[in-house]
């Protein structure tokens, strides 16, 4: 008989042969696999952190143009939270933090030079 077509058999304790059964892990009453639970719970947290990184960047970018008194601190907070939650978009979170700091520097410059918190052009 050809070895390629010969079915794999195995002897059991009684000495009878039969088809080989796939190996099975022993059943235990232990808690579910923690790594699998962490992987499923980490995914929503990670995507939420990615959203915070993008929000930080957008708030920082918009804050350089308008509303830097509100959007600058929001960019700093969202960027910090995204980094704390281990975002995949670390560069975007850092850029949002940098833009948020620039927003606050612009605000500080406007307050000290003009005594106002808004942009204006001209005299």
PDB file of C-alpha atoms in Angstrom:
ATOM      1  CA  UNK A   1       0.000   0.000   0.000  1.00  0.00           C
ATOM      2  CA  UNK A   2       1.225   3.481  -0.805  1.00  0.00           C
ATOM      3  CA  UNK A   3       2.293   5.431   2.279  1.00  0.00           C
ATOM      4  CA  UNK A   4       0.698   8.590   0.942  1.00  0.00           C
ATOM      5  CA  UNK A   5      -2.785   7.092   0.920  1.00  0.00           C
ATOM      6  CA  UNK A   6      -2.430   5.026   4.087  1.00  0.00           C
ATOM      7  CA  UNK A   7      -4.561   6.530   6.869  1.00  0.00           C
ATOM      8  CA  UNK A   8      -2.773   7.454  10.059  1.00  0.00           C
ATOM      9  CA  UNK A   9      -3.817   5.144  12.865  1.00  0.00           C
ATOM     10  CA  UNK A  10      -3.044   4.975  16.520  1.00  0.00           C
ATOM     11  CA  UNK A  11      -3.306   2.218  19.153  1.00  0.00           C
ATOM     12  CA  UNK A  12      -5.396   2.969  22.208  1.00  0.00           C
ATOM     13  CA  UNK A  13      -5.021   1.460  25.682  1.00  0.00           C
ATOM     14  CA  UNK A  14      -7.032  -1.663  24.695  1.00  0.00           C
ATOM     15  CA  UNK A  15      -4.722  -2.322  21.758  1.00  0.00           C
ATOM     16  CA  UNK A  16      -7.262  -1.546  19.055  1.00  0.00           C
ATOM     17  CA  UNK A  17      -6.360   0.750  16.231  1.00  0.00           C
ATOM     18  CA  UNK A  18      -8.394   3.563  14.856  1.00  0.00           C
ATOM     19  CA  UNK A  19      -8.027   6.896  13.135  1.00  0.00           C
ATOM     20  CA  UNK A  20      -5.668   9.307  14.848  1.00  0.00           C
ATOM     21  CA  UNK A  21      -7.458  12.012  16.781  1.00  0.00           C
ATOM     22  CA  UNK A  22      -6.072  15.524  16.864  1.00  0.00           C
ATOM     23  CA  UNK A  23      -4.319  16.467  20.075  1.00  0.00           C
ATOM     24  CA  UNK A  24      -6.543  18.383  22.435  1.00  0.00           C
ATOM     25  CA  UNK A  25      -5.554  20.689  25.233  1.00  0.00           C
ATOM     26  CA  UNK A  26      -6.554  19.459  28.660  1.00  0.00           C
ATOM     27  CA  UNK A  27      -9.744  21.035  29.905  1.00  0.00           C
ATOM     28  CA  UNK A  28      -9.366  23.132  33.031  1.00  0.00           C
ATOM     29  CA  UNK A  29     -11.666  25.308  35.038  1.00  0.00           C
ATOM     30  CA  UNK A  30      -9.106  28.132  35.071  1.00  0.00           C
ATOM     31  CA  UNK A  31      -9.937  31.693  34.116  1.00  0.00           C
ATOM     32  CA  UNK A  32     -10.054  32.517  30.375  1.00  0.00           C
ATOM     33  CA  UNK A  33      -6.834  33.405  28.650  1.00  0.00           C
ATOM     34  CA  UNK A  34      -5.808  36.832  29.901  1.00  0.00           C
ATOM     35  CA  UNK A  35      -3.818  37.667  26.795  1.00  0.00           C
ATOM     36  CA  UNK A  36      -6.906  37.182  24.628  1.00  0.00           C
ATOM     37  CA  UNK A  37      -8.955  39.363  26.969  1.00  0.00           C
ATOM     38  CA  UNK A  38      -6.305  42.077  26.962  1.00  0.00           C
ATOM     39  CA  UNK A  39      -6.123  41.996  23.176  1.00  0.00           C
ATOM     40  CA  UNK A  40      -9.868  42.457  22.813  1.00  0.00           C
ATOM     41  CA  UNK A  41     -10.064  45.206  25.433  1.00  0.00           C
ATOM     42  CA  UNK A  42      -6.922  46.986  24.221  1.00  0.00           C
ATOM     43  CA  UNK A  43      -8.272  47.451  20.694  1.00  0.00           C
ATOM     44  CA  UNK A  44     -11.078  49.919  21.555  1.00  0.00           C
ATOM     45  CA  UNK A  45      -8.747  51.769  23.928  1.00  0.00           C
ATOM     46  CA  UNK A  46      -6.066  52.010  21.251  1.00  0.00           C
ATOM     47  CA  UNK A  47      -8.505  53.257  18.590  1.00  0.00           C
ATOM     48  CA  UNK A  48      -9.874  55.790  21.076  1.00  0.00           C
ATOM     49  CA  UNK A  49      -6.310  56.956  21.722  1.00  0.00           C
ATOM     50  CA  UNK A  50      -5.752  57.278  17.961  1.00  0.00           C
ATOM     51  CA  UNK A  51      -8.853  59.469  17.770  1.00  0.00           C
ATOM     52  CA  UNK A  52      -7.523  61.636  20.591  1.00  0.00           C
ATOM     53  CA  UNK A  53      -4.221  62.047  18.734  1.00  0.00           C
ATOM     54  CA  UNK A  54      -6.029  63.214  15.601  1.00  0.00           C
ATOM     55  CA  UNK A  55      -8.255  65.546  17.649  1.00  0.00           C
ATOM     56  CA  UNK A  56      -5.167  66.995  19.326  1.00  0.00           C
ATOM     57  CA  UNK A  57      -3.606  67.738  15.950  1.00  0.00           C
ATOM     58  CA  UNK A  58      -6.784  69.320  14.566  1.00  0.00           C
ATOM     59  CA  UNK A  59      -7.369  71.430  17.693  1.00  0.00           C
ATOM     60  CA  UNK A  60      -3.758  72.605  17.642  1.00  0.00           C
ATOM     61  CA  UNK A  61      -3.901  73.464  13.956  1.00  0.00           C
ATOM     62  CA  UNK A  62      -7.195  75.334  14.224  1.00  0.00           C
ATOM     63  CA  UNK A  63      -6.038  77.043  17.412  1.00  0.00           C
ATOM     64  CA  UNK A  64      -3.203  78.767  15.567  1.00  0.00           C
ATOM     65  CA  UNK A  65      -5.839  80.505  13.435  1.00  0.00           C
ATOM     66  CA  UNK A  66      -8.878  81.013  15.679  1.00  0.00           C
ATOM     67  CA  UNK A  67      -9.880  80.313  19.248  1.00  0.00           C
ATOM     68  CA  UNK A  68      -6.428  79.699  20.650  1.00  0.00           C
ATOM     69  CA  UNK A  69      -7.645  80.394  24.185  1.00  0.00           C
ATOM     70  CA  UNK A  70      -9.847  77.262  24.024  1.00  0.00           C
ATOM     71  CA  UNK A  71      -8.289  75.058  21.345  1.00  0.00           C
ATOM     72  CA  UNK A  72      -4.676  75.329  22.569  1.00  0.00           C
ATOM     73  CA  UNK A  73      -5.336  73.746  25.969  1.00  0.00           C
ATOM     74  CA  UNK A  74      -7.643  71.157  24.337  1.00  0.00           C
ATOM     75  CA  UNK A  75      -4.806  70.161  21.985  1.00  0.00           C
ATOM     76  CA  UNK A  76      -2.447  69.764  24.946  1.00  0.00           C
ATOM     77  CA  UNK A  77      -4.929  67.671  26.923  1.00  0.00           C
ATOM     78  CA  UNK A  78      -5.951  65.380  24.048  1.00  0.00           C
ATOM     79  CA  UNK A  79      -2.327  64.891  22.969  1.00  0.00           C
ATOM     80  CA  UNK A  80      -1.296  63.984  26.513  1.00  0.00           C
ATOM     81  CA  UNK A  81      -4.181  61.551  26.900  1.00  0.00           C
ATOM     82  CA  UNK A  82      -3.390  59.920  23.553  1.00  0.00           C
ATOM     83  CA  UNK A  83       0.230  59.383  24.594  1.00  0.00           C
ATOM     84  CA  UNK A  84      -0.843  58.042  27.983  1.00  0.00           C
ATOM     85  CA  UNK A  85      -3.095  55.482  26.245  1.00  0.00           C
ATOM     86  CA  UNK A  86      -0.230  54.352  23.954  1.00  0.00           C
ATOM     87  CA  UNK A  87      -1.599  55.562  20.638  1.00  0.00           C
ATOM     88  CA  UNK A  88      -0.353  54.203  17.328  1.00  0.00           C
ATOM     89  CA  UNK A  89      -0.271  57.796  16.068  1.00  0.00           C
ATOM     90  CA  UNK A  90       2.385  59.035  18.444  1.00  0.00           C
ATOM     91  CA  UNK A  91       3.785  61.579  15.963  1.00  0.00           C
ATOM     92  CA  UNK A  92       0.404  63.165  15.443  1.00  0.00           C
ATOM     93  CA  UNK A  93      -0.154  63.411  19.203  1.00  0.00           C
ATOM     94  CA  UNK A  94       3.260  65.056  19.659  1.00  0.00           C
ATOM     95  CA  UNK A  95       2.515  67.457  16.815  1.00  0.00           C
ATOM     96  CA  UNK A  96      -0.815  68.319  18.445  1.00  0.00           C
ATOM     97  CA  UNK A  97       0.962  69.034  21.741  1.00  0.00           C
ATOM     98  CA  UNK A  98       3.515  71.225  19.955  1.00  0.00           C
ATOM     99  CA  UNK A  99       0.768  73.138  18.128  1.00  0.00           C
ATOM    100  CA  UNK A 100      -1.159  73.538  21.389  1.00  0.00           C
ATOM    101  CA  UNK A 101       1.933  75.048  23.006  1.00  0.00           C
ATOM    102  CA  UNK A 102       2.342  77.373  19.998  1.00  0.00           C
ATOM    103  CA  UNK A 103      -1.321  78.383  20.394  1.00  0.00           C
ATOM    104  CA  UNK A 104      -0.698  79.377  23.994  1.00  0.00           C
ATOM    105  CA  UNK A 105       2.479  81.246  22.992  1.00  0.00           C
ATOM    106  CA  UNK A 106       0.461  83.185  20.396  1.00  0.00           C
ATOM    107  CA  UNK A 107      -2.161  83.932  23.040  1.00  0.00           C
ATOM    108  CA  UNK A 108       0.507  85.138  25.471  1.00  0.00           C
ATOM    109  CA  UNK A 109       2.048  87.344  22.767  1.00  0.00           C
ATOM    110  CA  UNK A 110      -1.334  88.873  21.879  1.00  0.00           C
ATOM    111  CA  UNK A 111      -2.196  89.584  25.503  1.00  0.00           C
ATOM    112  CA  UNK A 112       1.147  91.220  26.278  1.00  0.00           C
ATOM    113  CA  UNK A 113       1.405  93.343  23.111  1.00  0.00           C
ATOM    114  CA  UNK A 114      -2.207  94.403  22.516  1.00  0.00           C
ATOM    115  CA  UNK A 115      -3.958  93.639  25.776  1.00  0.00           C
ATOM    116  CA  UNK A 116      -6.474  91.526  23.847  1.00  0.00           C
ATOM    117  CA  UNK A 117      -7.065  87.838  23.204  1.00  0.00           C
ATOM    118  CA  UNK A 118      -8.137  88.181  19.569  1.00  0.00           C
ATOM    119  CA  UNK A 119      -6.427  88.663  16.243  1.00  0.00           C
ATOM    120  CA  UNK A 120      -6.640  91.938  14.371  1.00  0.00           C
ATOM    121  CA  UNK A 121      -4.825  93.386  11.436  1.00  0.00           C
ATOM    122  CA  UNK A 122      -3.909  97.033  11.126  1.00  0.00           C
ATOM    123  CA  UNK A 123      -3.849  99.944  13.547  1.00  0.00           C
TER     124      UNK A 123
END
